[in-house]
CSV table of C-alpha atoms and ligand atoms in Angstrom, one decimal:
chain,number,residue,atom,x,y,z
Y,248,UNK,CA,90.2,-43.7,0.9
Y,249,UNK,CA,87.7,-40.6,1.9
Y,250,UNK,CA,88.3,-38.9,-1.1
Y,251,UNK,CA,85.7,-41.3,-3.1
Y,252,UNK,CA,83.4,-40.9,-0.2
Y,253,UNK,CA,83.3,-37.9,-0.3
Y,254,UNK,CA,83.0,-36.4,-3.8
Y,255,UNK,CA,80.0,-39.7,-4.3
Y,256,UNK,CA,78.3,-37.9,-1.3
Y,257,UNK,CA,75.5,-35.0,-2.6
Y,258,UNK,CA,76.6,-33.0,0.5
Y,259,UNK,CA,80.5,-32.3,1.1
Y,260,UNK,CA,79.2,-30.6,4.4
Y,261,UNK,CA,77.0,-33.5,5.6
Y,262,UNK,CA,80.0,-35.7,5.1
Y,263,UNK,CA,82.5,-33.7,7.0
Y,264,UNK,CA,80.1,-33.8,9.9
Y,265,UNK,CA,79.8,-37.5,9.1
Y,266,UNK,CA,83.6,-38.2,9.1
Y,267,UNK,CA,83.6,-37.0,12.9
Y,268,UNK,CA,80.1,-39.0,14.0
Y,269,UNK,CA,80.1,-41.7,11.7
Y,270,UNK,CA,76.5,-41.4,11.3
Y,271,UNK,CA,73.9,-38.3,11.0
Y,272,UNK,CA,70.8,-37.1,8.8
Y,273,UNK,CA,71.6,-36.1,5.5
Y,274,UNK,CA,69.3,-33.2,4.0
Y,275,UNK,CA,66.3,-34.1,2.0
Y,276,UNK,CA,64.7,-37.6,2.2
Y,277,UNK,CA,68.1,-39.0,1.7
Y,278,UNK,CA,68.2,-40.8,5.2
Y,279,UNK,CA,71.1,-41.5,7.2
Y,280,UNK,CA,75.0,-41.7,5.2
Y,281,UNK,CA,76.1,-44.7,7.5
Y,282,UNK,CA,80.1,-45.2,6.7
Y,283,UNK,CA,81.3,-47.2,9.8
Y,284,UNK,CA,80.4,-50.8,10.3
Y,285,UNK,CA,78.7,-50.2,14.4
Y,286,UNK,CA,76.5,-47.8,13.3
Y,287,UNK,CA,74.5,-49.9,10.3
Y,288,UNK,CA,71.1,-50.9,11.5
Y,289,UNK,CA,69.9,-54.0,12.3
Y,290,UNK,CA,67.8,-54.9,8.9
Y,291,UNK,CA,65.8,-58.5,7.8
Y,292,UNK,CA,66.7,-60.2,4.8
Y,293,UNK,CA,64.1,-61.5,2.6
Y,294,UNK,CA,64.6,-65.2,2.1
Y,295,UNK,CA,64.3,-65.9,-1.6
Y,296,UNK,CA,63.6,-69.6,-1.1
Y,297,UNK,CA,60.3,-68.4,0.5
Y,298,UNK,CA,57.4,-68.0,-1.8
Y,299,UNK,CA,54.5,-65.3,-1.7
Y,300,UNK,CA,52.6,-66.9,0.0
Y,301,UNK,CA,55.0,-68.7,2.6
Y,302,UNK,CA,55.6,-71.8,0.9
Y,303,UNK,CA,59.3,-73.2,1.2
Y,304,UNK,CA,60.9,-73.8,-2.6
Y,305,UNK,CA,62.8,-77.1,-1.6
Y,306,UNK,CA,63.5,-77.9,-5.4
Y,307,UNK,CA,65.2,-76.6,-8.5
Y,308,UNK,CA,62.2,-77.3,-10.6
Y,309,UNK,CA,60.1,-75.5,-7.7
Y,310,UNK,CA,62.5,-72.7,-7.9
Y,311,UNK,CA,62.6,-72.5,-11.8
Y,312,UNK,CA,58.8,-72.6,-11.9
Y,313,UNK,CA,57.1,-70.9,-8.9
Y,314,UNK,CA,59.3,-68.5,-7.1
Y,315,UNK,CA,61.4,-67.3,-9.9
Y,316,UNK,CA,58.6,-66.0,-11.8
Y,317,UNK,CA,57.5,-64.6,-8.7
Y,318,UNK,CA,60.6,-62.9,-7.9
Y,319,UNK,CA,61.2,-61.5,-11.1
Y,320,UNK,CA,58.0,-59.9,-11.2
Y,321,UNK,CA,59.1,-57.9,-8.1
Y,322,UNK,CA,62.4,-56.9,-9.4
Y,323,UNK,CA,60.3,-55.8,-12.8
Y,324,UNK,CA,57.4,-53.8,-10.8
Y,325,UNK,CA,58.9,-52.3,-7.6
Y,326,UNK,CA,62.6,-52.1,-8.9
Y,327,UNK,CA,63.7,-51.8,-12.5
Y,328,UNK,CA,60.7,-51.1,-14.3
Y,329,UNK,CA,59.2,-54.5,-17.0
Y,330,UNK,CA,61.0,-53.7,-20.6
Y,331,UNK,CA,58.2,-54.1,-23.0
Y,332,UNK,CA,56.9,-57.1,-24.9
Y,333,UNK,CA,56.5,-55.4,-28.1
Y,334,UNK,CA,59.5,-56.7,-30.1
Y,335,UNK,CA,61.7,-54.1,-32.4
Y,336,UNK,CA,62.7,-54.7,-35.7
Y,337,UNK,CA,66.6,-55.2,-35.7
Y,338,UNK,CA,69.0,-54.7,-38.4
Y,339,UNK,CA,72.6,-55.5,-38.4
Y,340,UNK,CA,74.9,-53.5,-40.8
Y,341,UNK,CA,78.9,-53.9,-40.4
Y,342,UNK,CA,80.5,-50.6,-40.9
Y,343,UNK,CA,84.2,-50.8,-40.4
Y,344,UNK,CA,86.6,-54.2,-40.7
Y,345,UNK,CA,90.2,-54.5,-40.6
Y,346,UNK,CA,92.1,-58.1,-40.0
Y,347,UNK,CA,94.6,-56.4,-39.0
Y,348,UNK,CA,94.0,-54.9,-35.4
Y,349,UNK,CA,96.0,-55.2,-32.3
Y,350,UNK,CA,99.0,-55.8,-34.4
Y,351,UNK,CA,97.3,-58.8,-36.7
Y,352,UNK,CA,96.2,-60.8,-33.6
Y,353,UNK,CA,92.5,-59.5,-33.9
Y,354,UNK,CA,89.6,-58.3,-36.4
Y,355,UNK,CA,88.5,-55.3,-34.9
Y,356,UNK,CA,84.7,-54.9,-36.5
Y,357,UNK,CA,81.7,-52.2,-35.7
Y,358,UNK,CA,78.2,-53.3,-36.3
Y,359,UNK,CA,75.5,-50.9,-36.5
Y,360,UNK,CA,72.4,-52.2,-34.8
Y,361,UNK,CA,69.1,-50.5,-35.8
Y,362,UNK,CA,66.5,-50.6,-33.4
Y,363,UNK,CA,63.2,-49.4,-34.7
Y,364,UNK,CA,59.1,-49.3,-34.1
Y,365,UNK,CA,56.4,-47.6,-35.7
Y,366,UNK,CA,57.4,-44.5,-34.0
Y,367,UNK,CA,60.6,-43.9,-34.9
Y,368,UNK,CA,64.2,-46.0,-34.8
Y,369,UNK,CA,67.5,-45.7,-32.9
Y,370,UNK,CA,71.1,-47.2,-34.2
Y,371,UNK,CA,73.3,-48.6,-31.2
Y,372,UNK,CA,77.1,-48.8,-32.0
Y,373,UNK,CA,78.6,-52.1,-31.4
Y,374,UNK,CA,82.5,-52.3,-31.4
Y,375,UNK,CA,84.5,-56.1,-31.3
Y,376,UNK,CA,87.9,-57.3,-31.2
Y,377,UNK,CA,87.8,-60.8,-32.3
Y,378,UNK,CA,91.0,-62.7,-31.5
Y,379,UNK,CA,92.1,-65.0,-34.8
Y,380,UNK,CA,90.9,-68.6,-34.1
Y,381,UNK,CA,89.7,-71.4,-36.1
Y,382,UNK,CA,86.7,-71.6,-33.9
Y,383,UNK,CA,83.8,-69.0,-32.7
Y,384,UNK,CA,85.4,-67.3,-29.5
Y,385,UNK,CA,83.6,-66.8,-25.9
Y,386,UNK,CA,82.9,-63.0,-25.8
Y,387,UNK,CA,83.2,-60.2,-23.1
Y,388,UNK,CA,80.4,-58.3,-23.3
Y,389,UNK,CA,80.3,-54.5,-21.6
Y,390,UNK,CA,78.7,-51.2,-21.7
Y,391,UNK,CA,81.0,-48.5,-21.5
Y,392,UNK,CA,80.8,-44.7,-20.5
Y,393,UNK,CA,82.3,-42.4,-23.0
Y,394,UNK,CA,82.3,-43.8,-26.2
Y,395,UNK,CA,83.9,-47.1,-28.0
Y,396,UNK,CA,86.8,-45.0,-28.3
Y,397,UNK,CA,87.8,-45.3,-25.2
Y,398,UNK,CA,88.3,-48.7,-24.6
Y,399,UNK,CA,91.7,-49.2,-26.7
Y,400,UNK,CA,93.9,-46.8,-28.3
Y,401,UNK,CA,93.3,-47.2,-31.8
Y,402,UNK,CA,92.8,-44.6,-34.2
Y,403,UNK,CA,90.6,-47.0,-36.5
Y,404,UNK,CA,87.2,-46.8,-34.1
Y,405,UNK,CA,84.5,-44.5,-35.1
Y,406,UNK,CA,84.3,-41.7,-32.5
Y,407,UNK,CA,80.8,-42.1,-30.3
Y,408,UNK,CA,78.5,-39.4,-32.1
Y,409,UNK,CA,75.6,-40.8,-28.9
Y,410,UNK,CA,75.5,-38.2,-25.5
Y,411,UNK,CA,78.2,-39.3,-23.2
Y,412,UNK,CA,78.9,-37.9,-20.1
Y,413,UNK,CA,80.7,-35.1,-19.3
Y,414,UNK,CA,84.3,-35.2,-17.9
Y,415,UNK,CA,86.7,-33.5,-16.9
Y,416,UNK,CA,90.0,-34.8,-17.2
Y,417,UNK,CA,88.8,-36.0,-20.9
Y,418,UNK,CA,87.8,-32.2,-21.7
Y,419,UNK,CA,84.4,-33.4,-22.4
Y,420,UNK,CA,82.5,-30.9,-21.8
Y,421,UNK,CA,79.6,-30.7,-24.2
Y,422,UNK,CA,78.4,-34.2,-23.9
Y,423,UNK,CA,80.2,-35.1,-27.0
Y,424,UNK,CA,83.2,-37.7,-27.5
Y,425,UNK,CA,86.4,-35.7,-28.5
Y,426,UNK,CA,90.0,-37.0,-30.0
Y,427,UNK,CA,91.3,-36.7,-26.8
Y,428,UNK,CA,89.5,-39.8,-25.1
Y,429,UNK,CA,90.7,-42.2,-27.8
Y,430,UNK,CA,92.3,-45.1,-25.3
Y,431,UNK,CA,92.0,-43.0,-22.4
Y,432,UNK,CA,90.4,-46.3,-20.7
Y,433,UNK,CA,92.6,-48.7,-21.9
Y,434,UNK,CA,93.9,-50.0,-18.4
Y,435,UNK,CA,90.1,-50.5,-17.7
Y,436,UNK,CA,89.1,-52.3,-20.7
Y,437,UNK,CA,92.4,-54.6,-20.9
Y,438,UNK,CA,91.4,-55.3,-24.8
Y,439,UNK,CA,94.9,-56.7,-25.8
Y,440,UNK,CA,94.7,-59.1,-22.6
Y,441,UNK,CA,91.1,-60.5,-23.0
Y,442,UNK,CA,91.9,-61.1,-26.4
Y,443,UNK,CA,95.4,-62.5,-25.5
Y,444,UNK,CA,92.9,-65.0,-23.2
Y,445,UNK,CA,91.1,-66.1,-26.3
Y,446,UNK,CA,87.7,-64.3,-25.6
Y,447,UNK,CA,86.5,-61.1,-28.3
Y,448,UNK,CA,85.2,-58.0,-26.9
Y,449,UNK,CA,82.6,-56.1,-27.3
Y,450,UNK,CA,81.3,-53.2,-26.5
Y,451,UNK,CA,79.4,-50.0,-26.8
Y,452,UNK,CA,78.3,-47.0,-25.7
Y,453,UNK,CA,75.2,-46.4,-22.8
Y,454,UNK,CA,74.5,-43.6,-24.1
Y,455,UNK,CA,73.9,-44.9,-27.6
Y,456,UNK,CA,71.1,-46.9,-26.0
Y,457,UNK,CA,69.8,-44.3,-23.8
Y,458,UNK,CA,71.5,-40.8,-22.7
Y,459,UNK,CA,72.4,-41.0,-18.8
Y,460,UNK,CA,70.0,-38.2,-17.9
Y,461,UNK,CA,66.5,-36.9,-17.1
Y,462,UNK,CA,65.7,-35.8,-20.7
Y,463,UNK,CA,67.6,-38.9,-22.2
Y,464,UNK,CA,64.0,-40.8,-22.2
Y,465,UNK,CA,63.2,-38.8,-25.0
Y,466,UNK,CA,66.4,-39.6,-27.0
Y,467,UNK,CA,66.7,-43.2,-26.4
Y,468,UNK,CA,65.3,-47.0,-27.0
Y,469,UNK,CA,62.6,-46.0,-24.6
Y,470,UNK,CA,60.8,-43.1,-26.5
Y,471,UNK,CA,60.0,-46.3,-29.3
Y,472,UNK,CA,57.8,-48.1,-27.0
Y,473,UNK,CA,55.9,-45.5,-25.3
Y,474,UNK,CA,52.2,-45.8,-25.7
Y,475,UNK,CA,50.2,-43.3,-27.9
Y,476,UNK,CA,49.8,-40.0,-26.1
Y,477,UNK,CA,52.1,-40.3,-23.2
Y,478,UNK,CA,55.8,-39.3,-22.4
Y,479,UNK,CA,56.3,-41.1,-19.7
Y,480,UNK,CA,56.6,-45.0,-18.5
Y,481,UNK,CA,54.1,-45.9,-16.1
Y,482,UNK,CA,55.8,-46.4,-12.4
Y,483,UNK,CA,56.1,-50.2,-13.0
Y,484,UNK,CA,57.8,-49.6,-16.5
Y,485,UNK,CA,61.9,-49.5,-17.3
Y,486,UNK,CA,64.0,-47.0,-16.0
Y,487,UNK,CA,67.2,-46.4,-17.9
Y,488,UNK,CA,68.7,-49.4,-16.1
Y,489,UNK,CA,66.5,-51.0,-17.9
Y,490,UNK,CA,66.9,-49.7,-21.1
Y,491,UNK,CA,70.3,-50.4,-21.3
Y,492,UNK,CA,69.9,-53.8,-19.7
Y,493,UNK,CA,68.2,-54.3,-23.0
Y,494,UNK,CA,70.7,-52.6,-25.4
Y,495,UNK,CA,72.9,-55.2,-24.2
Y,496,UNK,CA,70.1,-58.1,-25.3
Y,497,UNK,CA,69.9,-56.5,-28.5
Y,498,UNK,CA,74.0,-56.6,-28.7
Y,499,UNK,CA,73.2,-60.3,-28.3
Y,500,UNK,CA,70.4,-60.6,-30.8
Y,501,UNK,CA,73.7,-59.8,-32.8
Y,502,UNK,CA,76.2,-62.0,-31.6
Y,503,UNK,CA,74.0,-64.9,-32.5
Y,504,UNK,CA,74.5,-64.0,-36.2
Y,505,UNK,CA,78.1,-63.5,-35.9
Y,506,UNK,CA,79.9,-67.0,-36.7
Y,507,UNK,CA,83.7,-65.7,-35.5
Y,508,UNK,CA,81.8,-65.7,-31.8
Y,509,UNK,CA,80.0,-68.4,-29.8
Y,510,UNK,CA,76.9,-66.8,-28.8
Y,511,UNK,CA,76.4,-69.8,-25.7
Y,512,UNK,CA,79.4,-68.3,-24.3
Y,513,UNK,CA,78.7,-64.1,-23.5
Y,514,UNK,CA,80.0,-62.7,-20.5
Y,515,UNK,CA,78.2,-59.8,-19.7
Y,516,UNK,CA,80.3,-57.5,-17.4
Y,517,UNK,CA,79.9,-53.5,-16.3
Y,518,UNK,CA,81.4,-51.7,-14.0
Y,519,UNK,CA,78.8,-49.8,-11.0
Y,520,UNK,CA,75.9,-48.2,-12.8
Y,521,UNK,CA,77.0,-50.5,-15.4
Y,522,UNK,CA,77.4,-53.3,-13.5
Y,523,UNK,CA,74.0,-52.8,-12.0
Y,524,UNK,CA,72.9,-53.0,-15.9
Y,525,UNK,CA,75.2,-56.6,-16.5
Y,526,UNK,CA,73.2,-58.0,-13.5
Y,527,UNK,CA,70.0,-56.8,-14.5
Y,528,UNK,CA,71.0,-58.1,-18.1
Y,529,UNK,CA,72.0,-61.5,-17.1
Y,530,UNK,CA,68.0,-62.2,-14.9
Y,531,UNK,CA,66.0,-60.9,-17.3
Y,532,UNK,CA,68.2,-62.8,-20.6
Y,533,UNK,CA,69.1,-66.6,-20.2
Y,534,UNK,CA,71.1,-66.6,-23.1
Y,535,UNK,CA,73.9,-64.4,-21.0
Y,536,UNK,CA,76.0,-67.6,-19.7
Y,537,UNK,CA,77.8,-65.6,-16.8
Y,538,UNK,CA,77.6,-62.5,-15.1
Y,539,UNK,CA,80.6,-59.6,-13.9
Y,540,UNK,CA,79.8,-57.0,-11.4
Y,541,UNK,CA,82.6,-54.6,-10.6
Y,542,UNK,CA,81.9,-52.1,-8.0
Y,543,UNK,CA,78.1,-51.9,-9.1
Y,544,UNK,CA,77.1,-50.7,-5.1
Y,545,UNK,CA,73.8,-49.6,-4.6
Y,546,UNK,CA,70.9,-51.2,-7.3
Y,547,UNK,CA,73.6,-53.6,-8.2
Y,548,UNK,CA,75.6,-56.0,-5.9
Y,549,UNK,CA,74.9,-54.3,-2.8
Y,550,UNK,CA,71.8,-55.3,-0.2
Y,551,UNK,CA,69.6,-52.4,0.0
Y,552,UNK,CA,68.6,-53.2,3.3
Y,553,UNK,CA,71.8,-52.6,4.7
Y,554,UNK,CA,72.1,-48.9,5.4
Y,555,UNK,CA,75.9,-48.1,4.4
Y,556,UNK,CA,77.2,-45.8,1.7
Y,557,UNK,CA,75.0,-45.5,-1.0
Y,558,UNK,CA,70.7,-45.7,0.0
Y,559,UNK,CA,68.0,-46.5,-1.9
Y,560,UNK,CA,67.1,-42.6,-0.9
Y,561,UNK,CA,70.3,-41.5,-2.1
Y,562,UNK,CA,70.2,-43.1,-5.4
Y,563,UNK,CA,66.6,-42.3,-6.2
Y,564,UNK,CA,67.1,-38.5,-5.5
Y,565,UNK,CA,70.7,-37.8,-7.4
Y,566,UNK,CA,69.2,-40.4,-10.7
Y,567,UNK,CA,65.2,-40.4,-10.3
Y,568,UNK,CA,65.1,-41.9,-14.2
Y,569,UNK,CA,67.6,-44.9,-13.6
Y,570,UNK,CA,64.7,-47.4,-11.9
Y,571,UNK,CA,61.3,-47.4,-12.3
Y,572,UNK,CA,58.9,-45.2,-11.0
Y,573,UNK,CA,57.8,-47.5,-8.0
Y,574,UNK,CA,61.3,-48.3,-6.7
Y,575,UNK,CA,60.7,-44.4,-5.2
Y,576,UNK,CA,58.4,-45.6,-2.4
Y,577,UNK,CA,61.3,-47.5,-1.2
Y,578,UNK,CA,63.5,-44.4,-0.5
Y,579,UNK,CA,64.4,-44.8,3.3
Y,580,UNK,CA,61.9,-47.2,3.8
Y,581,UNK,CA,64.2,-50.0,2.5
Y,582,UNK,CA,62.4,-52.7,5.0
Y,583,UNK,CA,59.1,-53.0,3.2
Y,584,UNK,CA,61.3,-53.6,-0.1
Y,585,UNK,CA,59.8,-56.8,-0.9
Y,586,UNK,CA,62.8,-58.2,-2.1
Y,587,UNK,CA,66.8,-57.6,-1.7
Y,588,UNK,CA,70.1,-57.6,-4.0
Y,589,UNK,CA,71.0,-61.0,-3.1
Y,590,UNK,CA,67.9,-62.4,-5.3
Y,591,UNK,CA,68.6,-60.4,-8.0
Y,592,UNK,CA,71.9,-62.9,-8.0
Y,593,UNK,CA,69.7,-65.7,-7.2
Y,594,UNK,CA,67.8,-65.1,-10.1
Y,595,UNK,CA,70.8,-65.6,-12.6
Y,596,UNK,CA,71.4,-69.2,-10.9
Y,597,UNK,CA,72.3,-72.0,-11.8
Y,598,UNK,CA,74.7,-69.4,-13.9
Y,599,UNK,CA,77.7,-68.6,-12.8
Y,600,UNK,CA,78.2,-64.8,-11.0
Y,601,UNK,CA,81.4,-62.4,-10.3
Y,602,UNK,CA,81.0,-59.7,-7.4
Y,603,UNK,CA,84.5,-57.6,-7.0
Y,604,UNK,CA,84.4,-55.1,-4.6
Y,605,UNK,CA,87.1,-52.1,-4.2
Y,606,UNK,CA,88.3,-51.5,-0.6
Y,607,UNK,CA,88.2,-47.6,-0.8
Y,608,UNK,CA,84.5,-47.8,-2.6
Y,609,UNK,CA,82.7,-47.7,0.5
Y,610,UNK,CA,79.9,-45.1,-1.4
Y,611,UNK,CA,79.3,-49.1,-3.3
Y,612,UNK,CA,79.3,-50.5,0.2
Y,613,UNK,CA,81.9,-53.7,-0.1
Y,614,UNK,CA,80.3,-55.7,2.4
Y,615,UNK,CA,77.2,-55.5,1.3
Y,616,UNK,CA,78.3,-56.4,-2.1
Y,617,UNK,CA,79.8,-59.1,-0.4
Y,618,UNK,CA,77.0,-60.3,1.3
Y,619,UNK,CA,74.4,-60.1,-1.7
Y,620,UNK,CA,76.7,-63.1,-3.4
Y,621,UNK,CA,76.9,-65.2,0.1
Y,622,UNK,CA,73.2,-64.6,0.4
Y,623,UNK,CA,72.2,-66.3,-3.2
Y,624,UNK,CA,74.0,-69.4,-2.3
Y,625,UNK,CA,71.2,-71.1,-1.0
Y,626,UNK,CA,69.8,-70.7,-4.2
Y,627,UNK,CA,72.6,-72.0,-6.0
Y,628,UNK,CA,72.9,-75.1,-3.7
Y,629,UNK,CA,69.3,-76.3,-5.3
Y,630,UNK,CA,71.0,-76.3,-8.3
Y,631,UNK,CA,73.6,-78.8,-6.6
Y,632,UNK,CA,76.4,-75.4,-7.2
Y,633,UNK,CA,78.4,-73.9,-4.4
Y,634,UNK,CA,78.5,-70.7,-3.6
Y,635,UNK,CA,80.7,-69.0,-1.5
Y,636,UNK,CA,82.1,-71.0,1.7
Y,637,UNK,CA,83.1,-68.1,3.5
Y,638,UNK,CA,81.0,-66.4,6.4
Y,639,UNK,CA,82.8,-62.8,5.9
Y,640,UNK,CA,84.5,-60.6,4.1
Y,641,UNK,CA,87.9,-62.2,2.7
Y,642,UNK,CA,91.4,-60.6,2.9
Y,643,UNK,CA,92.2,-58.0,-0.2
Y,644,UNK,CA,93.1,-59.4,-2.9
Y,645,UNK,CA,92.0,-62.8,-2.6
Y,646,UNK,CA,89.4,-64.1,-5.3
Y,647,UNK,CA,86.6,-66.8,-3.2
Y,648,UNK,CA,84.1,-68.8,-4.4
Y,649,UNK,CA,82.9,-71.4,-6.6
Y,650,UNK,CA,79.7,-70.5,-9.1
Y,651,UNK,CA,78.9,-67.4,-7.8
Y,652,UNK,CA,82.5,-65.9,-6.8
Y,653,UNK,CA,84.1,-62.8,-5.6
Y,654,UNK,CA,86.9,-60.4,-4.3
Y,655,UNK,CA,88.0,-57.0,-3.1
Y,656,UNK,CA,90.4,-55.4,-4.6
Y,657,UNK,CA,92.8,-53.2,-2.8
Y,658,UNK,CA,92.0,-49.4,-3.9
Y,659,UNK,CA,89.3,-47.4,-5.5
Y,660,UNK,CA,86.0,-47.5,-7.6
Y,661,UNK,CA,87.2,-48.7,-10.9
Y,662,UNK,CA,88.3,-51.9,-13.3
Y,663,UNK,CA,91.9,-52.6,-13.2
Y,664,UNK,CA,94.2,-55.2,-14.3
Y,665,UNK,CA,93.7,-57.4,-11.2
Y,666,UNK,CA,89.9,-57.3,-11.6
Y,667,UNK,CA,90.3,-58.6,-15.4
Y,668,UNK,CA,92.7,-61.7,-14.6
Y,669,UNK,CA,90.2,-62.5,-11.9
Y,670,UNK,CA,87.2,-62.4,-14.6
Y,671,UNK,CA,89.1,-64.0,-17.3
Y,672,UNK,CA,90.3,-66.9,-15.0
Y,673,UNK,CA,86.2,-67.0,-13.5
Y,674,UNK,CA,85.0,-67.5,-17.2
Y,675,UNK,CA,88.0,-70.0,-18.6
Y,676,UNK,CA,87.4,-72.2,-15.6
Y,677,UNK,CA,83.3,-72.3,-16.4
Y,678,UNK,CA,83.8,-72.4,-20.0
Y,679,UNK,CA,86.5,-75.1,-19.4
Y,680,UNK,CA,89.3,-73.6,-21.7
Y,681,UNK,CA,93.0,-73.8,-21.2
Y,682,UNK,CA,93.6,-70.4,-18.8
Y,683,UNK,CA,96.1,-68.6,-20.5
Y,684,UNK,CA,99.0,-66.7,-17.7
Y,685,UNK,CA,98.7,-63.1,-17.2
Y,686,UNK,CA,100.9,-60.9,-18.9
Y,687,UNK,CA,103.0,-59.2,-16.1
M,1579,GTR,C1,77.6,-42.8,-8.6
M,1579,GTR,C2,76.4,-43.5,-8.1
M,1579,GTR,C3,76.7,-45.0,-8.0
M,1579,GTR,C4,77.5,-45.5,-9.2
M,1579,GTR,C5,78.4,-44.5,-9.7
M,1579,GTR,C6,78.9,-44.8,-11.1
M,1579,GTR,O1,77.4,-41.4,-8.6
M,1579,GTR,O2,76.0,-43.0,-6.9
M,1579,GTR,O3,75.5,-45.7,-7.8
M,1579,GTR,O4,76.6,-46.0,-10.1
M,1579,GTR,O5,77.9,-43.3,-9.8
M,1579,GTR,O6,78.2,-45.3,-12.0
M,1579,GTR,O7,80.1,-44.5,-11.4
């Protein structure tokens, strides 16, 4: 249970002396690493049914029309950074198909999408498994970390040639995808089961969209859209959050030409700074019909306000490029954040929502993931949807909710097997299929 804790903390030291008090100063301006529930501070939640100017949204239509534009005009100036309005030119080329995937049962297909502007163009690697069906399948839609090769152990996907991250117990040590990883995230991905559930997947690579790292600005879908003569975004302009929030749009702008899948019907899941990016997907793009966030703590699920595990202070200083520049003048003064995680839910609504939380991911701060989904329902309820009913945290294991719905999972920070028949059985009840049983 500590171990997480501690190797997600900057300062091993800090968090020894931490595991004793429960509470002290971190160095820098990190602010306090709070790990026991007495020793949060008392914090105000904004309440997202009140406008601006003080004016109660009693309405859906109110909601649609005044305070979500509002709202999202926070989250895009102070948090993630506005993705510009300049549109790219797409192009679609499919590279790879074989009928014959996942012994015959799926059409395993990569799409190159070309993203370009007048100052130069980047290709994004899209990978599906399309289960065989008559009619155009729901999708699961998800970023992943290392490379499409990782996702299912299958000698037939193109090895990610994109910056990936380093890792050890892959051998990846150069930034570049190696033989090795092929399937080495099959228990995480669950490919054979969503597709056994009738849904395709698809996937590809963060990095492909933007490297995760300082210089990766320059590499990425952001370097297209800076203006003439600067290097930078300005400090209300996307982070990398961002960008990949919108590599997953432009995986969409796909889908929608792709007659095997039905486009109304994307998931879009990650898993934490990828399930940040699926939230931030699903409020900036309509077209996304629900939303999966597994483990995405700080940024993601999890109220900033609430001072536990991972701070706005924290997050800035260890990945200064991930939000915008202006989410910076929140670090450790969380309380004049104009807004909280909960509306960033609340700005998906009517939609429906997944929050899973991991018991020993208290770096993502479970409760606070928790309370981020309770806290939209409000929301929700003008759109005549429940929420959740319950007014704390449930028992392990348990999935709650209605529309916006969620569990914790016994054990660490990562997507298992229990997650996935949670999601699948979230999305077959809101797409109203015929829930296939679990393979045991
Ligand atoms: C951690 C980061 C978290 C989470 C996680 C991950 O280092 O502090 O916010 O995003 O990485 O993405 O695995």
């Amino acid at each position: 249970m500590w171990q997480r804790f501690l190797s997600a903390s900057s300062n091993i030291g800090v968090a020894l002396v931490l595991a004793v008090f429960g509470i002290n100063m971190a160095c820098g301006d990190e602010g306090p690493l709070v790990k026991e529930e007495s020793k949060v501070p008392p914090y105000t939640l904004p309440d997202p049914l009140i406008t601006n100017d003080g004016k109660r949204i009693t309405t859906a239509d109110e909601w649609r029309n005044i305070r979500w534009p509002e709202l999202m005009r926070l989250f895009e100036t102070e948090v993630y950074g506005r993705a510009p309005a300049e549109k790219p030119k797409l192009s679609f080329k499919k590279t790879s198909e074989d009928d014959g995937a996942l012994g015959g049962k799926a059409i395993r297909k990569e799409v190159t999408i070309d993203v370009s502007t007048k100052r130069g163009h980047v290709p994004l690697h899209l990978l599906l498994y399309v289960p065989k069906s008559k009619s155009p399948v729901p999708v699961m839609l998800g970023l992943n970390f290392h490379g499409n090769q990782v996702v299912c152990d299958d000698k037939g996907i193109a090895l990610a040639k994109c910056w990936i991250l380093n890792e050890d117990y892959l051998g990846i040590t150069d930034h570049r995808a190696n033989e090795k990883s092929r399937g080495s995230q099959t228990s995480n991905w669950q490919v054979e089961e969503v597709v056994k559930h009738g849904f395709a997947v698809a996937t590809m690579c963060c990095g492909d969209i933007e490297p995760d790292s300082p210089a990766g600005l320059s590499q990425g879908v952001r370097t297209l859209f800076l203006r003439d003569g600067r290097t930078e975004p300005d400090a209300d302009e996307w982070g990398a959050i961002g960008a990949w929030a919108w590599g997953l749009s432009r995986a969409l702008d796909y889908l929608e030409t792709d007659p095997q899948v039905n486009a109304k019907q994307v998931v879009v899941w990650g898993h934490s700074r990828l399930g940040k990016t699926a939230l931030w997907a699903a409020a900036t793009d309509p077209r996304f019909a629900i939303a999966i966030s597994n483990n995405s703590g700080c940024g993601g699920a999890a109220l900033s306000k609430r001072i536990f595990g991972e701070t706005v202070g924290r997050i800035n200083r260890a990945f200064p490029y991930w939000f915008c520049g202006n989410f910076h003048k929140y670090s450790q003064h969380e309380e004049i954040l104009p807004v909280d995680q909960h509306e960033l839910i609340a700005l998906i609504a009517p939609r429906p929502v997944y929050v899973a939380s991991a018991t020993n991911d208290l770096w993502a701060d479970p409760r606070g993931e928790f309370l981020s989904a309770k806290n939209a329902g409000p929301v929700y309820a003008l759109f005549g949807k429940r929420g959740i009913d319950a007014d704390d945290l449930p028992a392990p294991d348990r999935s709650i909710g209605d529309v916006i719905g969620y569990h914790l999972r016994t054990g660490n920070h990562e997507t298992t097997a229990f997650d996935w028949q949670q999601y699948l059985a979230f999305a077959e009840r809101h797409f109203s299929m015929t829930p296939v049983s679990a393979t045991k």
